[in-house]
Amino acid sequence: MAEYETHDLDVVVIGAGGAGLRAAIEASAQGARTGLVCKSLLGKAHTVMAEGGIAASLGNVYPDDNWKVHFRDTMRGGKFLNNWRMAQIHAQESPERVLELEEWGALFDRTPDGRILQRDFGGHRFARLAHVGDRTGLEMIRTLQHHSVHQGIEVFMECTITRLLITDGHVAGALGYWRESGRFVIFRCKAAILATGGVGKAYKVTTNSWEGTGDGHALALWAGADLIDMEFLQFHPTGMVWPPSVRGLLVTESVRGDGGALRNSEGRRFMFDYIPELYRAETADTEEEADRWYTDRTSARRTPDLLPRDEVARAINTEVKAGRGSPHGGVFLDIASRRDPDYIKRRLPSMYHQFKELADVDITAEPMEIGPTCHYFMGGVRVEADTAASTVPGLYAAGETAGGMHGANRLGGNSLSDLLVFGRRAGLAAAQHALGRPRAAEIDAAQVEAATTHALAPFGREEGENPYAIQQDLQDCMQRLVGIIRREDELKEAQQELAALKERAKRVKVEGHRQYNPGWHLALDLDALLTLSECLTMGALQRTESRGGHTRDDYPKADDELGKVNMVIRRREDELSIEAEPLSQMPDDLKALLEDPH
Amino acid sequence: MPDVTMQVWRGDAGGGALEEYQVHAEEGEVVLDVIHRLQAGQANDLAVRWNCKAGKCGSCSAEINGKPRLMCMTRMNIFEPGEAVTVAPVRTFPIVRDLVTDVSYNFEMAKRVPAFAPKPREPDGTYRMSQEDVERLQEFHKCIECFMCQDVCHVIRDHEDNKANYAGPRMFIRYAELEMHPLDTVDRRPLLRGQAGLSYCNITKCCTEVCPESIHITDNAIIPLKERVVDSYYDPVAWLGRKIRRRGRRKATG
Ligand SMILES: Cc1cc2nc3c(=O)[nH]c(=O)nc-3n(C[C@H](O)[C@H](O)[C@H](O)COP(=O)(O)OP(=O)(O)OC[C@H]3O[C@@H](n4cnc5c(N)ncnc54)[C@H](O)[C@@H]3O)c2cc1C
Ligand code: SF4
Ligand code: SF4
Ligand code: FES
């Protein structure tokens, strides 16, 4: 084997968002020699962009809140397809994880008696999101980043992992390249944690950055691990739609949590026309009641503007299709006429700034134009709830890369808490696993050679495809054919287009040399992006029903039988396969919690 | 919009120059959009950092027409039509390639800041802090680490050798937020006086002027820190008192 820069570690954490940072802190605290690898600089992961808050039943605003209600809300939001044990652990442990952030220096907004203030979000029965204005993710990532500095973690920034190295079925290491020099590097390890976030870059209109190419999902799949629920994709209902430069950029749900209302071109608050049966009992049916709910939880029911995201995104889609949209193909989100300017600027400073600077819109004076945008992948690496272990020995996954926790649809705020709860658990379990192994497995030189040869191939081609063009065509295909509303014929068409794109990707060519070359980086990211797009389409075809973040025009209803299974995707001998496998049985005491309290 | 003329610095540690491109631009676009269009077409290997494209991550700092700015928050319509727009890497940090610089200095300085060490929780397991106290410090927590304040600070912009003994405005904010944190118990003043090099700063306020988060770096962080460092020579008790509560003479956040 050629000589490569090699680092010996017990645990390598791939990804430095909230999940990866929390995992690394825990692994290191357990005494494992821990490395943290990320594609960007430290502190720039998606987590930094999160706005609204962290869901945890602290009960600071509504003392009636507790983990049981949070568990119930999460399961209902996920249309009962969640891994119930993950939902339970998440609801039980998130309050302690939030308090721990505070102990590490985070400064959340306060209640009048000095405790952590909590705000309303869709699908949460009580005001539950610990927050810092509308920049909670920044507070979270910075707190973890500062805390991690003193924990003896080795950090490898701007380093992209392209393959997991597997020996005798166990994780032996990870192969990556330094973005700066283009040189390869090997992390030899006893356990690896995937925390690479989501796959939003498969779509044209998305809240995600260039990093969201599904690398962790793909690394797991290629290493033999199972993926579940890949068909469930969350379109956030409120993304910016104008100007084109900012199309897709997130408008936080806090706008509605803090009083904003959705209206169509006729000025109608259309969400009252889209209240689903499951939520009817707890949703207001008049504007008067909905408006009263912001201050009075005892006699008023919650506004339908804050139904779970899948419901709101579909409703907006329907309104626009029916010709009741805004000038640029969205609907209106109005807080200007409902709250005074000072309140808006204090509660939503970065939204105010974002619209003012990028769209010339003053949100304290006029409504915003918004529409659905690809936001979050519920599906991911299948993990054991208690340990975050994947189906490959020595491989763990946490955060958006892991599947199961959110079922068919994630509630807002439940991701940041998920990152902390399962990041910690992944770090703990991976460290224990690593410390129990006398030495790391031998690296298989053939795997390294194959992967490096593949990675360098685009430089050798005289003629070839532009990686940017392939990515654009891929995004266009997914946006058109595997969007919010899906149909069999379109999904099959997508499969054909993806197959053609895969062929084109084999001929991709890059210019220049290996030093900090974004064209080359993108060419390598295409592998994961294409693989994940295939998985998503496969799952969407297989699930012949509508549920949460998966809506089939040709199967508009939920199917009880399909509500009892996960779609599991695996790769064997280069072929992807998909199978329906039953969910694990929920114990009766938890089942009882799902009943409507009214 | 008609095509625009962009002059983008291309090169590496060995040297480089501005290269001129004619690029298409559309209504509402920012400099980063145009850079991306260049990348996708004429210059596939143009090196640039970005993530959020919404002014939230601080990745895309560059010197645009000579001024440090975030590429994703700089609208194309602020420039005179027909005039070339120059985009160069920030100057204070070593060049890696094109618009990408080696910012590791900042991460090294961050490691030197002694960790937050809180007093114990209240008996009910919570920490109590007032919104007012928290809000003062939240101003500092808005920092997105774009490092543009570090870029313009003359102490290191023109004096490479000062870097070893100077934390820079970004890190002064970090020191300030810890020093003023109502729960913190550590005294970082000896460090500020020594290795962090607070005394090199002569309050020119260039850092404050470029901060995209409008943090009052000099008035609200650096000057109070300087006062504390001086005070502490004479009166260790005053330091304790200040840690708990300090108001007045602060610029409102905006
Ligand atoms: C705009 C926006 C707002 C949001 N608001 C909220 C909110 O208010 N509340 C909430 O709960 N959720 C919110 N979410 C969702 C939540 O922020 C994300 O789901 C979550 O931050 C994902 O965290 P993560 O740790 O899993 O991964 P990320 O934060 O996405 O981090 C991924 C990390 O993996 C690294 N990486 C990726 N691929 C590789 C590779 N091949 N090699 C090495 N490193 C790699 C990246 O560099 C990065 O460090 C929001 C999301 C967005 C985009
Ligand atoms: S005020 Fe001080 S820190 Fe800021 S730029 Fe001037 S010298 Fe540097
Ligand atoms: S203080 Fe302002 S200018 Fe300096 S790094 Fe932070 S955000 Fe950037
Ligand atoms: S890309 Fe995040 S600040 Fe510009």
Short mmCIF file of N, CA and C in Angstrom, two decimals, chain B residues 2-66:
data_model
loop_
_atom_site.label_atom_id
_atom_site.label_comp_id
_atom_site.label_asym_id
_atom_site.label_seq_id
_atom_site.Cartn_x
_atom_site.Cartn_y
_atom_site.Cartn_z
N PRO B 2 -27.78 43.45 -16.90
CA PRO B 2 -26.75 43.11 -17.89
C PRO B 2 -25.64 42.30 -17.23
N ASP B 3 -24.76 41.75 -18.03
CA ASP B 3 -23.63 41.01 -17.47
C ASP B 3 -22.78 41.94 -16.61
N VAL B 4 -22.09 41.36 -15.62
CA VAL B 4 -21.24 42.19 -14.78
C VAL B 4 -19.79 41.78 -14.97
N THR B 5 -18.90 42.72 -14.68
CA THR B 5 -17.47 42.43 -14.76
C THR B 5 -16.97 42.14 -13.35
N MET B 6 -16.41 40.96 -13.18
CA MET B 6 -15.89 40.59 -11.86
C MET B 6 -14.38 40.42 -11.98
N GLN B 7 -13.68 40.99 -11.02
CA GLN B 7 -12.24 40.75 -10.94
C GLN B 7 -11.99 39.94 -9.69
N VAL B 8 -11.64 38.70 -9.89
CA VAL B 8 -11.50 37.78 -8.77
C VAL B 8 -10.04 37.38 -8.61
N TRP B 9 -9.57 37.43 -7.39
CA TRP B 9 -8.16 37.07 -7.14
C TRP B 9 -8.00 35.56 -7.28
N ARG B 10 -7.10 35.17 -8.17
CA ARG B 10 -6.81 33.74 -8.34
C ARG B 10 -5.34 33.51 -8.05
N GLY B 11 -5.06 32.48 -7.30
CA GLY B 11 -3.66 32.19 -7.02
C GLY B 11 -3.52 31.36 -5.76
N ASP B 12 -2.28 31.23 -5.30
CA ASP B 12 -2.05 30.47 -4.07
C ASP B 12 -0.91 31.12 -3.29
N ALA B 13 -0.36 30.37 -2.32
CA ALA B 13 0.66 30.96 -1.46
C ALA B 13 1.83 31.50 -2.26
N GLY B 14 2.07 30.93 -3.42
CA GLY B 14 3.17 31.36 -4.26
C GLY B 14 2.93 32.68 -4.98
N GLY B 15 1.69 33.13 -5.01
CA GLY B 15 1.39 34.38 -5.70
C GLY B 15 0.13 34.26 -6.54
N GLY B 16 -0.33 35.39 -7.07
CA GLY B 16 -1.54 35.37 -7.88
C GLY B 16 -1.91 36.76 -8.31
N ALA B 17 -3.06 36.90 -8.94
CA ALA B 17 -3.47 38.20 -9.45
C ALA B 17 -4.98 38.22 -9.65
N LEU B 18 -5.51 39.42 -9.84
CA LEU B 18 -6.94 39.53 -10.15
C LEU B 18 -7.17 39.05 -11.57
N GLU B 19 -8.18 38.22 -11.76
CA GLU B 19 -8.53 37.81 -13.11
C GLU B 19 -9.91 38.35 -13.42
N GLU B 20 -10.09 38.77 -14.66
CA GLU B 20 -11.35 39.39 -15.00
C GLU B 20 -12.30 38.42 -15.70
N TYR B 21 -13.55 38.46 -15.30
CA TYR B 21 -14.57 37.60 -15.91
C TYR B 21 -15.81 38.45 -16.22
N GLN B 22 -16.48 38.11 -17.30
CA GLN B 22 -17.80 38.68 -17.56
C GLN B 22 -18.81 37.62 -17.14
N VAL B 23 -19.71 37.98 -16.24
CA VAL B 23 -20.66 36.99 -15.74
C VAL B 23 -22.07 37.54 -15.79
N HIS B 24 -22.99 36.64 -16.01
CA HIS B 24 -24.39 36.99 -15.98
C HIS B 24 -24.83 37.19 -14.52
N ALA B 25 -25.68 38.17 -14.26
CA ALA B 25 -26.22 38.35 -12.90
C ALA B 25 -27.72 38.60 -13.00
N GLU B 26 -28.45 38.14 -11.99
CA GLU B 26 -29.90 38.34 -12.03
C GLU B 26 -30.38 39.22 -10.90
N GLU B 27 -31.61 39.67 -11.04
CA GLU B 27 -32.21 40.55 -10.05
C GLU B 27 -32.13 39.92 -8.65
N GLY B 28 -31.77 40.74 -7.68
CA GLY B 28 -31.78 40.28 -6.30
C GLY B 28 -30.56 39.49 -5.88
N GLU B 29 -29.60 39.30 -6.80
CA GLU B 29 -28.48 38.42 -6.45
C GLU B 29 -27.43 39.09 -5.56
N VAL B 30 -26.70 38.22 -4.89
CA VAL B 30 -25.59 38.68 -4.05
C VAL B 30 -24.28 38.24 -4.71
N VAL B 31 -23.17 38.76 -4.19
CA VAL B 31 -21.87 38.44 -4.79
C VAL B 31 -21.64 36.92 -4.84
N LEU B 32 -22.06 36.23 -3.79
CA LEU B 32 -21.82 34.78 -3.77
C LEU B 32 -22.56 34.06 -4.91
N ASP B 33 -23.74 34.54 -5.29
CA ASP B 33 -24.44 33.94 -6.42
C ASP B 33 -23.60 34.03 -7.69
N VAL B 34 -22.99 35.19 -7.88
CA VAL B 34 -22.21 35.41 -9.09
C VAL B 34 -20.94 34.55 -9.05
N ILE B 35 -20.35 34.45 -7.88
CA ILE B 35 -19.17 33.59 -7.73
C ILE B 35 -19.55 32.13 -8.03
N HIS B 36 -20.71 31.71 -7.56
CA HIS B 36 -21.17 30.34 -7.83
C HIS B 36 -21.40 30.12 -9.32
N ARG B 37 -21.93 31.16 -9.99
CA ARG B 37 -22.16 31.01 -11.43
C ARG B 37 -20.82 30.86 -12.17
N LEU B 38 -19.83 31.61 -11.70
CA LEU B 38 -18.48 31.48 -12.27
C LEU B 38 -17.96 30.06 -12.09
N GLN B 39 -18.15 29.56 -10.89
CA GLN B 39 -17.67 28.22 -10.55
C GLN B 39 -18.33 27.16 -11.43
N ALA B 40 -19.63 27.32 -11.62
CA ALA B 40 -20.36 26.30 -12.37
C ALA B 40 -20.01 26.35 -13.86
N GLY B 41 -19.51 27.51 -14.32
CA GLY B 41 -19.23 27.64 -15.75
C GLY B 41 -17.76 27.85 -16.04
N GLN B 42 -17.33 29.11 -15.97
CA GLN B 42 -15.99 29.45 -16.46
C GLN B 42 -14.84 29.01 -15.58
N ALA B 43 -15.08 28.82 -14.30
CA ALA B 43 -13.95 28.55 -13.39
C ALA B 43 -14.32 27.47 -12.37
N ASN B 44 -14.47 26.25 -12.85
CA ASN B 44 -14.88 25.12 -12.01
C ASN B 44 -14.06 24.96 -10.73
N ASP B 45 -12.78 25.34 -10.81
CA ASP B 45 -11.93 25.07 -9.66
C ASP B 45 -11.70 26.30 -8.79
N LEU B 46 -12.51 27.34 -8.97
CA LEU B 46 -12.38 28.55 -8.14
C LEU B 46 -12.67 28.21 -6.67
N ALA B 47 -11.66 28.43 -5.81
CA ALA B 47 -11.82 28.03 -4.41
C ALA B 47 -12.48 29.14 -3.60
N VAL B 48 -13.54 28.77 -2.87
CA VAL B 48 -14.28 29.73 -2.06
C VAL B 48 -14.94 28.95 -0.92
N ARG B 49 -15.07 29.59 0.24
CA ARG B 49 -15.79 28.95 1.34
C ARG B 49 -17.18 29.54 1.46
N TRP B 50 -18.15 28.72 1.72
CA TRP B 50 -19.50 29.21 2.06
C TRP B 50 -20.26 28.05 2.69
N ASN B 51 -21.31 28.37 3.44
CA ASN B 51 -22.20 27.33 3.93
C ASN B 51 -23.66 27.76 3.89
N CYS B 52 -24.02 28.72 4.74
CA CYS B 52 -25.45 28.99 4.94
C CYS B 52 -26.07 29.86 3.86
N LYS B 53 -25.28 30.70 3.24
CA LYS B 53 -25.77 31.68 2.26
C LYS B 53 -26.86 32.56 2.84
N ALA B 54 -26.77 32.84 4.13
CA ALA B 54 -27.78 33.67 4.78
C ALA B 54 -27.16 34.50 5.90
N GLY B 55 -25.87 34.70 5.86
CA GLY B 55 -25.23 35.53 6.88
C GLY B 55 -25.24 34.93 8.27
N LYS B 56 -25.31 33.62 8.37
CA LYS B 56 -25.42 33.00 9.69
C LYS B 56 -24.20 32.17 10.09
N CYS B 57 -23.34 31.84 9.14
CA CYS B 57 -22.26 30.91 9.50
C CYS B 57 -20.89 31.58 9.47
N GLY B 58 -20.77 32.73 8.81
CA GLY B 58 -19.50 33.43 8.79
C GLY B 58 -18.41 32.76 7.97
N SER B 59 -18.78 31.99 6.95
CA SER B 59 -17.76 31.29 6.15
C SER B 59 -17.23 32.11 5.00
N CYS B 60 -18.05 33.05 4.46
CA CYS B 60 -17.79 33.59 3.13
C CYS B 60 -17.15 34.96 3.14
N SER B 61 -16.38 35.29 4.17
CA SER B 61 -15.72 36.60 4.23
C SER B 61 -14.75 36.81 3.08
N ALA B 62 -14.74 38.01 2.53
CA ALA B 62 -13.79 38.35 1.47
C ALA B 62 -13.63 39.86 1.47
N GLU B 63 -12.65 40.36 0.73
CA GLU B 63 -12.53 41.81 0.60
C GLU B 63 -13.11 42.20 -0.75
N ILE B 64 -14.27 42.85 -0.69
CA ILE B 64 -14.99 43.20 -1.91
C ILE B 64 -14.79 44.69 -2.16
N ASN B 65 -14.25 45.00 -3.31
CA ASN B 65 -13.82 46.38 -3.60
C ASN B 65 -13.01 46.94 -2.42
N GLY B 66 -12.19 46.08 -1.85
CA GLY B 66 -11.29 46.51 -0.79
C GLY B 66 -11.86 46.50 0.61
#
